[in-house]
Amino acid sequence: MSAPPRWDGALLRGPVHGPLPVLLLVMTTATGLVDAVSVLGLGRVFVANMTGNVVFLGFAVAGAPGFSLAASLAALGGFLVGALAGGRLAAARAHRRGHLLRDVALIEAVLLFLGVGLLAGAGTPGSGLASAVAASAAVALGLQNSAVRRLAVPDLTTTVLTMTLTGIAADVRSAGRPVVTRRVLAVVTMFVGALAGALLVLHVGLAPALLPAPLLLVLVVVVLAVAVRRPAPWAPREVTGRPVRNPSS
């Protein structure tokens, strides 16, 4: 089997990843929105970044004020359930990358719309409601993480930026412009999502702050629903078996 073509840096069109890079950047923005709501409104819990969530879980167990043990556990459990389901969905969508991301984004949107409905009119959510919303959102982000890991678009993990930031600094002299560009865009889109989410939480409310995230995912679904109708060299790339190594994961 011949080696796959090397990514030429195209974010929207290209034989290697097609529209996947720009759609993953849209999903990165949605991640920033969701984590803004979870951290600021659900008891200081991450639903996308499990490194931060495990740290917050330690704070909650220690009895630090402002951290919710129930919400952190719900998010951790939900994330694992979502990742498990995402792995099985990836196996079922063998060699159909667009279909995989479309289906995952659709499920995510439904789960986040559920969170919006739960938060609507709730004011400050109690422990039970916060845990339910955190669990629902974490399942969605677990699905996303599992699918994105299988797609293996370099530097676009949609949820974690540690290795992306490391790469920007460590490879500043050796990396080409396309590499630096996609890494910077990953950071910027996460920042924009978090900023927008925080402003909405502080000045409007939790439900309106969460609402843009599933709307962005619906946009991803619509774009992919159109894209997968036409044969393209990026669409059948490997999504089964052993995941392709992603330097940012």
CSV table of C-alpha atoms in Angstrom, one decimal:
chain,number,residue,atom,x,y,z
A,1,MET,CA,0.0,0.0,0.0
A,2,SER,CA,1.4,3.4,-1.0
A,3,ALA,CA,2.0,6.0,1.7
A,4,PRO,CA,-0.7,8.6,2.1
A,5,PRO,CA,0.0,12.0,0.7
A,6,ARG,CA,1.5,14.5,3.1
A,7,TRP,CA,-0.8,17.3,4.3
A,8,ASP,CA,0.0,20.4,2.4
A,9,GLY,CA,-1.5,22.7,5.1
A,10,ALA,CA,-4.9,23.2,3.4
A,11,LEU,CA,-7.5,23.9,6.1
A,12,LEU,CA,-10.6,23.6,3.9
A,13,ARG,CA,-9.7,21.8,0.8
A,14,GLY,CA,-7.0,19.3,0.1
A,15,PRO,CA,-6.5,15.7,-0.8
A,16,VAL,CA,-5.3,14.6,2.7
A,17,HIS,CA,-7.9,16.1,5.1
A,18,GLY,CA,-10.4,18.0,3.0
A,19,PRO,CA,-12.7,20.2,5.2
A,20,LEU,CA,-11.8,18.3,8.4
A,21,PRO,CA,-9.2,20.9,9.7
A,22,VAL,CA,-11.5,23.9,9.6
A,23,LEU,CA,-14.4,21.8,11.0
A,24,LEU,CA,-12.2,20.7,13.9
A,25,LEU,CA,-11.4,24.3,14.6
A,26,VAL,CA,-15.1,25.0,14.8
A,27,MET,CA,-15.4,22.2,17.3
A,28,THR,CA,-12.5,23.6,19.2
A,29,THR,CA,-14.4,26.9,19.6
A,30,ALA,CA,-17.4,24.9,20.8
A,31,THR,CA,-15.1,23.2,23.4
A,32,GLY,CA,-14.1,26.6,24.8
A,33,LEU,CA,-17.8,27.5,25.1
A,34,VAL,CA,-18.7,24.3,26.9
A,35,ASP,CA,-15.8,24.4,29.4
A,36,ALA,CA,-16.5,28.1,30.1
A,37,VAL,CA,-20.0,27.0,31.2
A,38,SER,CA,-18.8,24.0,33.2
A,39,VAL,CA,-16.1,25.8,35.0
A,40,LEU,CA,-17.9,29.0,35.8
A,41,GLY,CA,-21.4,27.6,36.3
A,42,LEU,CA,-21.3,23.9,37.3
A,43,GLY,CA,-19.0,23.9,40.3
A,44,ARG,CA,-15.6,24.3,38.7
A,45,VAL,CA,-15.5,21.2,36.6
A,46,PHE,CA,-14.0,20.6,33.2
A,47,VAL,CA,-15.9,18.4,30.8
A,48,ALA,CA,-13.5,18.4,28.0
A,49,ASN,CA,-10.0,18.6,29.6
A,50,MET,CA,-9.7,15.6,31.9
A,51,THR,CA,-6.3,16.6,33.1
A,52,GLY,CA,-7.8,19.7,34.6
A,53,ASN,CA,-10.8,17.8,35.8
A,54,VAL,CA,-8.7,15.2,37.7
A,55,VAL,CA,-6.8,18.1,39.4
A,56,PHE,CA,-10.2,19.7,40.3
A,57,LEU,CA,-11.3,16.3,41.6
A,58,GLY,CA,-8.3,16.3,43.9
A,59,PHE,CA,-9.2,19.7,45.2
A,60,ALA,CA,-12.8,18.7,45.8
A,61,VAL,CA,-11.7,15.6,47.7
A,62,ALA,CA,-9.4,17.8,49.9
A,63,GLY,CA,-12.4,19.9,50.7
A,64,ALA,CA,-11.3,23.1,48.9
A,65,PRO,CA,-14.2,25.5,48.7
A,66,GLY,CA,-16.0,26.0,45.4
A,67,PHE,CA,-15.2,22.6,43.9
A,68,SER,CA,-18.0,20.0,43.3
A,69,LEU,CA,-17.0,16.4,44.0
A,70,ALA,CA,-20.3,15.1,42.5
A,71,ALA,CA,-19.9,17.2,39.3
A,72,SER,CA,-16.3,16.2,38.8
A,73,LEU,CA,-17.1,12.5,39.2
A,74,ALA,CA,-20.1,12.8,36.9
A,75,ALA,CA,-17.9,14.5,34.3
A,76,LEU,CA,-15.1,11.9,34.6
A,77,GLY,CA,-17.6,9.0,34.3
A,78,GLY,CA,-19.5,10.6,31.4
A,79,PHE,CA,-16.3,11.3,29.5
A,80,LEU,CA,-15.2,7.7,29.8
A,81,VAL,CA,-18.6,6.5,28.6
A,82,GLY,CA,-18.5,8.9,25.7
A,83,ALA,CA,-14.9,7.8,24.8
A,84,LEU,CA,-16.0,4.2,24.8
A,85,ALA,CA,-19.0,4.9,22.6
A,86,GLY,CA,-16.8,7.0,20.3
A,87,GLY,CA,-14.4,4.1,19.9
A,88,ARG,CA,-17.1,1.8,18.9
A,89,LEU,CA,-18.6,4.3,16.5
A,90,ALA,CA,-15.2,4.8,14.9
A,91,ALA,CA,-14.9,1.0,14.4
A,92,ALA,CA,-18.3,1.0,12.8
A,93,ARG,CA,-17.5,3.8,10.4
A,94,ALA,CA,-14.5,2.0,8.9
A,95,HIS,CA,-12.7,4.1,6.2
A,96,ARG,CA,-15.5,6.8,6.3
A,97,ARG,CA,-14.0,9.8,8.0
A,98,GLY,CA,-16.6,12.3,7.1
A,99,HIS,CA,-19.4,10.0,8.2
A,100,LEU,CA,-17.6,9.4,11.5
A,101,LEU,CA,-17.3,13.1,12.4
A,102,ARG,CA,-20.8,13.9,11.1
A,103,ASP,CA,-22.4,11.3,13.3
A,104,VAL,CA,-20.3,12.2,16.4
A,105,ALA,CA,-21.1,15.9,15.9
A,106,LEU,CA,-24.8,15.1,15.6
A,107,ILE,CA,-24.8,13.1,18.8
A,108,GLU,CA,-22.8,15.8,20.6
A,109,ALA,CA,-25.3,18.5,19.5
A,110,VAL,CA,-28.2,16.5,20.9
A,111,LEU,CA,-26.5,16.0,24.2
A,112,LEU,CA,-25.6,19.7,24.5
A,113,PHE,CA,-29.1,20.8,23.5
A,114,LEU,CA,-30.2,18.5,26.4
A,115,GLY,CA,-27.9,20.5,28.7
A,116,VAL,CA,-29.3,23.8,27.4
A,117,GLY,CA,-32.8,22.5,28.2
A,118,LEU,CA,-31.9,21.4,31.7
A,119,LEU,CA,-30.3,24.8,32.4
A,120,ALA,CA,-33.0,26.9,30.9
A,121,GLY,CA,-34.8,28.8,33.7
A,122,ALA,CA,-32.8,27.1,36.4
A,123,GLY,CA,-30.9,30.1,37.6
A,124,THR,CA,-28.0,28.8,39.8
A,125,PRO,CA,-28.1,25.0,39.3
A,126,GLY,CA,-28.1,22.8,42.4
A,127,SER,CA,-25.6,19.9,42.8
A,128,GLY,CA,-27.9,17.4,41.1
A,129,LEU,CA,-28.6,19.5,38.1
A,130,ALA,CA,-25.0,20.6,37.7
A,131,SER,CA,-23.9,17.0,37.9
A,132,ALA,CA,-26.5,15.9,35.2
A,133,VAL,CA,-25.4,18.7,32.8
A,134,ALA,CA,-21.7,18.0,33.4
A,135,ALA,CA,-22.3,14.3,32.7
A,136,SER,CA,-24.2,15.0,29.5
A,137,ALA,CA,-21.6,17.4,28.2
A,138,ALA,CA,-18.8,15.1,29.2
A,139,VAL,CA,-20.3,12.2,27.3
A,140,ALA,CA,-20.4,14.6,24.3
A,141,LEU,CA,-16.8,15.6,24.6
A,142,GLY,CA,-15.7,12.0,25.3
A,143,LEU,CA,-17.2,11.1,22.0
A,144,GLN,CA,-15.5,14.0,20.3
A,145,ASN,CA,-12.1,13.1,21.8
A,146,SER,CA,-12.3,9.5,20.7
A,147,ALA,CA,-13.4,10.4,17.1
A,148,VAL,CA,-10.8,13.1,16.7
A,149,ARG,CA,-8.1,10.8,18.0
A,150,ARG,CA,-9.0,8.3,15.2
A,151,LEU,CA,-9.1,11.0,12.5
A,152,ALA,CA,-5.6,12.1,13.6
A,153,VAL,CA,-5.5,15.5,12.0
A,154,PRO,CA,-2.1,16.9,13.3
A,155,ASP,CA,-2.3,19.6,16.0
A,156,LEU,CA,-6.1,19.7,16.0
A,157,THR,CA,-7.2,17.6,19.0
A,158,THR,CA,-10.1,20.1,19.7
A,159,THR,CA,-9.8,19.8,23.5
A,160,VAL,CA,-6.2,20.0,24.8
A,161,LEU,CA,-3.5,22.6,23.9
A,162,THR,CA,-0.5,21.6,26.0
A,163,MET,CA,1.4,19.9,23.2
A,164,THR,CA,0.2,22.4,20.7
A,165,LEU,CA,1.7,25.2,22.6
A,166,THR,CA,4.8,23.2,23.2
A,167,GLY,CA,5.1,22.7,19.5
A,168,ILE,CA,4.7,26.4,18.7
A,169,ALA,CA,7.6,27.2,20.9
A,170,ALA,CA,9.8,24.2,20.5
A,171,ASP,CA,9.5,24.0,16.7
A,172,VAL,CA,9.4,27.7,16.0
A,173,ARG,CA,12.5,27.6,13.8
A,174,SER,CA,12.0,24.2,12.1
A,175,ALA,CA,8.2,24.1,11.5
A,176,GLY,CA,6.8,25.5,8.3
A,177,ARG,CA,4.2,28.2,8.0
A,178,PRO,CA,1.3,25.7,7.6
A,179,VAL,CA,2.2,23.9,10.8
A,180,VAL,CA,2.6,27.1,12.8
A,181,THR,CA,-0.7,28.4,11.4
A,182,ARG,CA,-2.8,25.5,12.3
A,183,ARG,CA,-1.3,25.4,15.8
A,184,VAL,CA,-1.9,29.1,16.4
A,185,LEU,CA,-5.5,28.7,15.0
A,186,ALA,CA,-6.1,25.9,17.5
A,187,VAL,CA,-5.1,28.2,20.4
A,188,VAL,CA,-7.0,31.2,19.1
A,189,THR,CA,-10.3,29.3,18.5
A,190,MET,CA,-10.2,27.8,22.0
A,191,PHE,CA,-9.5,31.2,23.4
A,192,VAL,CA,-12.4,32.8,21.5
A,193,GLY,CA,-14.8,30.1,22.6
A,194,ALA,CA,-13.8,30.4,26.2
A,195,LEU,CA,-14.0,34.2,26.1
A,196,ALA,CA,-17.4,34.2,24.4
A,197,GLY,CA,-18.6,31.6,26.9
A,198,ALA,CA,-17.4,33.5,29.9
A,199,LEU,CA,-18.9,36.7,28.8
A,200,LEU,CA,-22.3,35.0,28.2
A,201,VAL,CA,-22.2,33.2,31.5
A,202,LEU,CA,-21.3,36.4,33.4
A,203,HIS,CA,-23.8,38.7,31.6
A,204,VAL,CA,-26.6,36.6,30.2
A,205,GLY,CA,-26.9,33.1,31.8
A,206,LEU,CA,-25.8,29.5,31.7
A,207,ALA,CA,-28.3,28.3,29.1
A,208,PRO,CA,-27.6,31.1,26.6
A,209,ALA,CA,-23.9,30.6,27.1
A,210,LEU,CA,-24.1,26.9,26.3
A,211,LEU,CA,-26.5,27.3,23.3
A,212,PRO,CA,-23.9,28.4,20.7
A,213,ALA,CA,-21.9,25.2,21.2
A,214,PRO,CA,-24.5,22.8,19.8
A,215,LEU,CA,-25.4,25.3,17.1
A,216,LEU,CA,-21.7,25.2,16.0
A,217,LEU,CA,-21.9,21.4,16.0
A,218,VAL,CA,-25.1,21.5,13.8
A,219,LEU,CA,-23.1,23.6,11.3
A,220,VAL,CA,-20.4,20.9,11.3
A,221,VAL,CA,-23.1,18.3,10.7
A,222,VAL,CA,-24.6,20.2,7.8
A,223,VAL,CA,-21.3,20.8,6.1
A,224,LEU,CA,-20.3,17.1,6.4
A,225,ALA,CA,-23.7,15.9,5.3
A,226,VAL,CA,-23.1,17.7,2.0
A,227,ALA,CA,-19.4,16.8,1.8
A,228,VAL,CA,-19.8,13.1,2.2
A,229,ARG,CA,-22.1,12.9,-0.8
A,230,ARG,CA,-19.3,13.3,-3.2
A,231,PRO,CA,-16.3,11.0,-3.4
A,232,ALA,CA,-13.1,12.6,-2.3
A,233,PRO,CA,-9.5,11.4,-1.6
A,234,TRP,CA,-9.7,12.6,2.1
A,235,ALA,CA,-12.9,10.7,3.0
A,236,PRO,CA,-11.8,7.1,3.0
A,237,ARG,CA,-8.5,7.6,5.0
A,238,GLU,CA,-7.9,5.2,7.9
A,239,VAL,CA,-10.1,5.4,10.9
A,240,THR,CA,-10.1,1.8,12.0
A,241,GLY,CA,-7.6,-0.4,13.7
A,242,ARG,CA,-4.7,1.3,15.4
A,243,PRO,CA,-5.2,5.1,15.5
A,244,VAL,CA,-2.6,7.2,13.5
A,245,ARG,CA,-0.3,8.9,16.0
A,246,ASN,CA,-1.3,12.5,16.6
A,247,PRO,CA,1.5,14.7,17.9
A,248,SER,CA,-0.9,16.9,19.9
A,249,SER,CA,-2.8,14.2,21.8
